[in-house]
GROMACS .gro file of C-alpha atoms in nm:
model
  265
    1MET     CA    1   1.459   1.107  -1.040
    2ASN     CA    2   1.680   0.855  -1.220
    3THR     CA    3   1.715   0.611  -0.930
    4ARG     CA    4   1.488   0.463  -0.664
    5SER     CA    5   1.729   0.549  -0.383
    6VAL     CA    6   1.742   0.921  -0.466
    7ALA     CA    7   1.364   0.938  -0.519
    8LEU     CA    8   1.320   0.787  -0.172
    9GLU     CA    9   1.573   1.028  -0.021
   10VAL     CA   10   1.399   1.330  -0.174
   11TYR     CA   11   1.059   1.201  -0.056
   12THR     CA   12   1.187   1.145   0.298
   13LYS     CA   13   1.343   1.491   0.324
   14LEU     CA   14   1.039   1.660   0.174
   15CYS     CA   15   0.812   1.491   0.429
   16GLU     CA   16   1.011   1.676   0.696
   17LYS     CA   17   0.911   2.008   0.537
   18VAL     CA   18   0.562   1.945   0.398
   19ASP     CA   19   0.257   1.764   0.534
   20LYS     CA   20   0.280   1.404   0.413
   21LYS     CA   21  -0.082   1.405   0.293
   22TYR     CA   22   0.019   1.634   0.005
   23ILE     CA   23   0.304   1.410  -0.117
   24VAL     CA   24   0.281   1.096  -0.330
   25HIS     CA   25   0.583   0.874  -0.381
   26ILE     CA   26   0.585   0.627  -0.674
   27SER     CA   27   0.874   0.407  -0.787
   28ASN     CA   28   0.970   0.062  -0.909
   29ASN     CA   29   1.055  -0.017  -0.548
   30MET     CA   30   0.680  -0.085  -0.517
   31PHE     CA   31   0.477  -0.370  -0.659
   32ARG     CA   32   0.244  -0.283  -0.947
   33VAL     CA   33  -0.086  -0.296  -0.753
   34ASN     CA   34   0.056  -0.047  -0.501
   35ARG     CA   35   0.181   0.182  -0.779
   36ASP     CA   36  -0.157   0.170  -0.955
   37ASP     CA   37  -0.333   0.267  -0.630
   38LYS     CA   38  -0.093   0.559  -0.587
   39ILE     CA   39  -0.158   0.675  -0.943
   40LYS     CA   40  -0.535   0.662  -0.882
   41THR     CA   41  -0.489   0.871  -0.566
   42LEU     CA   42  -0.271   1.117  -0.752
   43ARG     CA   43  -0.515   1.146  -1.043
   44LYS     CA   44  -0.803   1.214  -0.800
   45MET     CA   45  -0.603   1.489  -0.627
   46LEU     CA   46  -0.516   1.650  -0.961
   47ASP     CA   47  -0.874   1.627  -1.091
   48ASN     CA   48  -1.005   1.786  -0.770
   49GLY     CA   49  -0.752   2.068  -0.792
   50ASP     CA   50  -0.594   1.964  -0.462
   51GLN     CA   51  -0.239   2.064  -0.381
   52CYS     CA   52  -0.003   1.772  -0.437
   53ILE     CA   53   0.361   1.688  -0.498
   54CYS     CA   54   0.466   1.369  -0.672
   55ILE     CA   55   0.813   1.223  -0.622
   56SER     CA   56   0.882   0.942  -0.866
   57THR     CA   57   1.129   0.759  -1.084
   58ASN     CA   58   1.076   0.738  -1.461
   59VAL     CA   59   0.791   0.492  -1.398
   60LEU     CA   60   0.553   0.784  -1.471
   61GLU     CA   61   0.720   0.897  -1.793
   62ALA     CA   62   0.521   0.679  -2.031
   63GLY     CA   63   0.168   0.540  -2.049
   64VAL     CA   64   0.028   0.748  -1.761
   65ASP     CA   65  -0.219   1.028  -1.831
   66LEU     CA   66  -0.141   1.279  -1.555
   67ASP     CA   67  -0.131   1.658  -1.584
   68PHE     CA   68   0.088   1.864  -1.348
   69ASP     CA   69   0.122   2.241  -1.320
   70CYS     CA   70   0.503   2.228  -1.326
   71GLY     CA   71   0.781   1.972  -1.307
   72PHE     CA   72   1.137   1.916  -1.184
   73ARG     CA   73   1.349   1.648  -1.354
   74SER     CA   74   1.695   1.520  -1.268
   75ILE     CA   75   1.897   1.544  -1.587
   76ALA     CA   76   1.880   1.235  -1.810
   77GLY     CA   77   1.857   1.154  -2.178
   78LEU     CA   78   1.678   1.420  -2.384
   79ASP     CA   79   1.419   1.159  -2.488
   80SER     CA   80   1.337   1.092  -2.121
   81ILE     CA   81   1.311   1.464  -2.056
   82GLU     CA   82   1.066   1.498  -2.345
   83GLN     CA   83   0.857   1.215  -2.199
   84PHE     CA   84   0.860   1.396  -1.866
   85ARG     CA   85   0.760   1.728  -2.026
   86GLY     CA   86   0.452   1.549  -2.156
   87ARG     CA   87   0.325   1.521  -1.797
   88VAL     CA   88   0.332   1.900  -1.743
   89ASN     CA   89   0.035   2.105  -1.870
   90ARG     CA   90  -0.055   1.793  -2.066
   91HIS     CA   91  -0.409   1.909  -2.138
   92GLY     CA   92  -0.312   2.269  -2.218
   93LYS     CA   93  -0.514   2.423  -1.937
   94LYS     CA   94  -0.249   2.691  -1.877
   95PRO     CA   95  -0.098   2.936  -2.127
   96ILE     CA   96   0.249   2.828  -2.013
   97SER     CA   97   0.404   2.596  -1.755
   98GLN     CA   98   0.760   2.551  -1.637
   99VAL     CA   99   0.982   2.242  -1.643
  100TYR     CA  100   1.308   2.266  -1.450
  101ILE     CA  101   1.604   2.037  -1.523
  102PHE     CA  102   1.860   2.000  -1.245
  103ASP     CA  103   2.181   1.808  -1.199
  104ILE     CA  104   2.255   1.621  -0.876
  105ASN     CA  105   2.489   1.342  -0.779
  106GLU     CA  106   2.298   1.022  -0.848
  107PRO     CA  107   2.449   0.669  -0.839
  108ILE     CA  108   2.403   0.598  -1.211
  109PHE     CA  109   2.756   0.490  -1.301
  110SER     CA  110   2.652   0.127  -1.351
  111MET     CA  111   2.366   0.239  -1.579
  112LEU     CA  112   2.542   0.292  -1.913
  113GLU     CA  113   2.233   0.407  -2.103
  114VAL     CA  114   2.143   0.669  -1.839
  115THR     CA  115   2.503   0.788  -1.796
  116LYS     CA  116   2.558   0.842  -2.169
  117GLY     CA  117   2.214   1.002  -2.207
  118ARG     CA  118   2.294   1.248  -1.928
  119GLU     CA  119   2.634   1.337  -2.079
  120THR     CA  120   2.481   1.390  -2.422
  121THR     CA  121   2.198   1.606  -2.287
  122LEU     CA  122   2.442   1.836  -2.106
  123ASN     CA  123   2.629   1.886  -2.434
  124GLU     CA  124   2.308   1.945  -2.629
  125ILE     CA  125   2.175   2.200  -2.379
  126HIS     CA  126   2.500   2.397  -2.425
  127TYR     CA  127   2.458   2.362  -2.803
  128ALA     CA  128   2.095   2.482  -2.782
  129LYS     CA  129   2.193   2.791  -2.582
  130GLN     CA  130   2.475   2.870  -2.822
  131TYR     CA  131   2.254   2.854  -3.133
  132GLY     CA  132   1.921   2.962  -2.986
  133LEU     CA  133   1.745   2.626  -3.029
  134GLU     CA  134   1.439   2.518  -2.837
  135ILE     CA  135   1.471   2.213  -2.612
  136GLY     CA  136   1.264   1.948  -2.785
  137SER     CA  137   1.303   2.096  -3.134
  138VAL     CA  138   1.346   1.850  -3.420
  139GLU     CA  139   1.694   1.983  -3.495
  140LEU     CA  140   1.810   1.942  -3.136
  141MET     CA  141   1.657   1.594  -3.101
  142GLU     CA  142   1.830   1.482  -3.422
  143SER     CA  143   2.161   1.618  -3.292
  144TYR     CA  144   2.104   1.446  -2.956
  145PHE     CA  145   2.036   1.102  -3.102
  146LYS     CA  146   2.332   1.118  -3.340
  147SER     CA  147   2.565   1.212  -3.056
  148TYR     CA  148   2.405   0.965  -2.814
  149MET     CA  149   2.439   0.668  -3.050
  150TYR     CA  150   2.802   0.761  -3.116
  151LYS     CA  151   2.871   0.764  -2.741
  152MET     CA  152   2.692   0.433  -2.694
  153LEU     CA  153   2.873   0.265  -2.980
  154SER     CA  154   3.201   0.402  -2.847
  155ALA     CA  155   3.140   0.266  -2.497
  156GLU     CA  156   3.373  -0.018  -2.401
  157SER     CA  157   3.097  -0.268  -2.328
  158TRP     CA  158   2.955  -0.219  -2.677
  159ILE     CA  159   3.299  -0.249  -2.835
  160GLN     CA  160   3.357  -0.576  -2.651
  161LYS     CA  161   3.022  -0.708  -2.774
  162LEU     CA  162   3.087  -0.599  -3.132
  163ARG     CA  163   3.422  -0.779  -3.129
  164THR     CA  164   3.241  -1.109  -3.070
  165ILE     CA  165   3.043  -1.077  -3.394
  166SER     CA  166   3.199  -1.299  -3.657
  167VAL     CA  167   3.278  -1.197  -4.015
  168SER     CA  168   2.984  -1.404  -4.137
  169ASP     CA  169   2.754  -1.218  -3.898
  170ASN     CA  170   2.872  -0.886  -4.040
  171VAL     CA  171   2.813  -1.005  -4.396
  172ASN     CA  172   2.459  -1.110  -4.315
  173ALA     CA  173   2.381  -0.825  -4.074
  174GLY     CA  174   2.151  -0.653  -4.320
  175THR     CA  175   1.918  -0.949  -4.332
  176ARG     CA  176   1.920  -1.035  -3.964
  177GLU     CA  177   1.717  -0.899  -3.676
  178TYR     CA  178   1.904  -0.651  -3.452
  179ARG     CA  179   1.831  -0.865  -3.145
  180ASP     CA  180   1.979  -1.171  -3.320
  181ILE     CA  181   2.311  -0.991  -3.362
  182PHE     CA  182   2.334  -0.844  -3.013
  183GLY     CA  183   2.182  -1.144  -2.837
  184ASP     CA  184   2.109  -1.087  -2.469
  185TYR     CA  185   2.319  -0.770  -2.441
  186ARG     CA  186   2.164  -0.486  -2.240
  187ALA     CA  187   2.287  -0.127  -2.214
  188ILE     CA  188   2.163  -0.132  -1.855
  189ASN     CA  189   2.284  -0.441  -1.677
  190ASP     CA  190   1.958  -0.613  -1.584
  191ASP     CA  191   2.060  -0.809  -1.277
  192THR     CA  192   1.718  -0.783  -1.116
  193ILE     CA  193   1.548  -1.059  -0.920
  194SER     CA  194   1.171  -1.100  -0.888
  195VAL     CA  195   1.052  -1.082  -0.528
  196ILE     CA  196   0.690  -1.137  -0.426
  197CYS     CA  197   0.546  -0.945  -0.131
  198ILE     CA  198   0.319  -1.162   0.086
  199THR     CA  199   0.024  -0.929   0.145
  200GLU     CA  200  -0.312  -1.051   0.272
  201THR     CA  201  -0.438  -1.062  -0.088
  202VAL     CA  202  -0.142  -1.277  -0.193
  203LYS     CA  203  -0.214  -1.516   0.095
  204VAL     CA  204  -0.571  -1.557  -0.030
  205ILE     CA  205  -0.451  -1.625  -0.385
  206LEU     CA  206  -0.192  -1.878  -0.267
  207ASN     CA  207  -0.449  -2.055  -0.054
  208ASN     CA  208  -0.659  -2.112  -0.366
  209ASP     CA  209  -0.603  -2.422  -0.574
  210LEU     CA  210  -0.359  -2.299  -0.840
  211THR     CA  211  -0.416  -2.616  -1.038
  212ASN     CA  212  -0.780  -2.541  -1.111
  213GLU     CA  213  -0.926  -2.371  -1.416
  214ASN     CA  214  -0.852  -2.024  -1.274
  215VAL     CA  215  -0.478  -2.083  -1.256
  216ALA     CA  216  -0.395  -1.827  -1.529
  217GLN     CA  217  -0.610  -1.563  -1.362
  218ASN     CA  218  -0.457  -1.629  -1.020
  219LEU     CA  219  -0.100  -1.619  -1.154
  220ASN     CA  220  -0.177  -1.292  -1.332
  221ARG     CA  221  -0.305  -1.149  -1.002
  222LEU     CA  222   0.013  -1.262  -0.827
  223SER     CA  223   0.225  -1.076  -1.083
  224GLY     CA  224   0.082  -0.751  -0.949
  225TYR     CA  225   0.263  -0.810  -0.619
  226ILE     CA  226   0.611  -0.872  -0.761
  227ILE     CA  227   0.896  -0.623  -0.721
  228LYS     CA  228   1.209  -0.632  -0.936
  229LEU     CA  229   1.509  -0.578  -0.708
  230ARG     CA  230   1.879  -0.560  -0.786
  231GLN     CA  231   2.077  -0.871  -0.699
  232LYS     CA  232   2.279  -0.668  -0.445
  233LYS     CA  233   1.963  -0.558  -0.263
  234VAL     CA  234   1.823  -0.912  -0.261
  235ASP     CA  235   2.152  -1.046  -0.120
  236GLU     CA  236   2.139  -0.783   0.158
  237LEU     CA  237   1.781  -0.882   0.246
  238LYS     CA  238   1.871  -1.251   0.242
  239LYS     CA  239   2.168  -1.190   0.470
  240ALA     CA  240   1.938  -1.008   0.712
  241SER     CA  241   1.695  -1.305   0.692
  242ILE     CA  242   1.426  -1.077   0.551
  243VAL     CA  243   1.389  -1.225   0.203
  244MET     CA  244   1.347  -1.602   0.205
  245VAL     CA  245   1.376  -1.844  -0.086
  246SER     CA  246   1.120  -2.124  -0.113
  247ASP     CA  247   1.196  -2.479  -0.226
  248ASP     CA  248   1.079  -2.391  -0.578
  249ASN     CA  249   1.300  -2.074  -0.586
  250TRP     CA  250   1.036  -1.811  -0.511
  251CYS     CA  251   1.191  -1.506  -0.340
  252ILE     CA  252   0.948  -1.410  -0.064
  253LEU     CA  253   0.925  -1.072   0.112
  254PRO     CA  254   0.711  -1.051   0.429
  255VAL     CA  255   0.474  -0.755   0.422
  256ASP     CA  256   0.626  -0.639   0.755
  257HIS     CA  257   0.928  -0.526   0.552
  258TYR     CA  258   0.723  -0.332   0.298
  259SER     CA  259   0.581   0.019   0.316
  260PHE     CA  260   0.283   0.116   0.103
  261ASP     CA  261   0.430   0.468   0.095
  262THR     CA  262   0.785   0.387  -0.012
  263GLY     CA  263   0.800   0.019  -0.109
  264VAL     CA  264   1.062  -0.233   0.006
  265LEU     CA  265   1.221  -0.128   0.335
   0.00000   0.00000   0.00000
């Protein structure tokens, strides 16, 4: 799924139809240690040949070696779909496996990169059917990226950013880094806030002396319990007196408001 909220909704509805022990939910609504544990569980189920269903966001699209019999993907950019296809029959154990792409109403309007990727993919799928091209073929991927970049560069937020580049910047653009020209611009508005979940392990780490020689190791361990939440979600949790802010600006989430199956409640 493209969003955490829809992944959670699908997981919740599926649990009403299928025994929960067969379903694994993984998303960025969970802290990294929790996600890693879920991936280990999922890998063990797959290796043992157990029946399992994984509901996830794109957190599993890259850097995770999992091999599923078939897959269902909410429509997104063709590059994301290709990443997803790499998780189906990854090790070539079957002669053929199916990947199904479906279109549902997801709240992605504030996510420019995802919105434009979805629009471009729909056009390219029509183009592929018309000319008999394979999804994932070099020709189709080239067509996708050309069209996608045109849509992105035509988007109002990009136009506004480009207008701020001075004449001197344009003259020197060829010798400057891309990130120097576009500064802190993001296609997806990254308004996320880091929130740390106070599990029993985190309590132990915090009770240690963080000024000793193991400070780097302890801080690295703490990072595994941080969740990136949208500003709107954090504001809602603050208003409900669930998330608290410490004197040194740490956003703290009590473990009572966290589920190891679905993440932040």
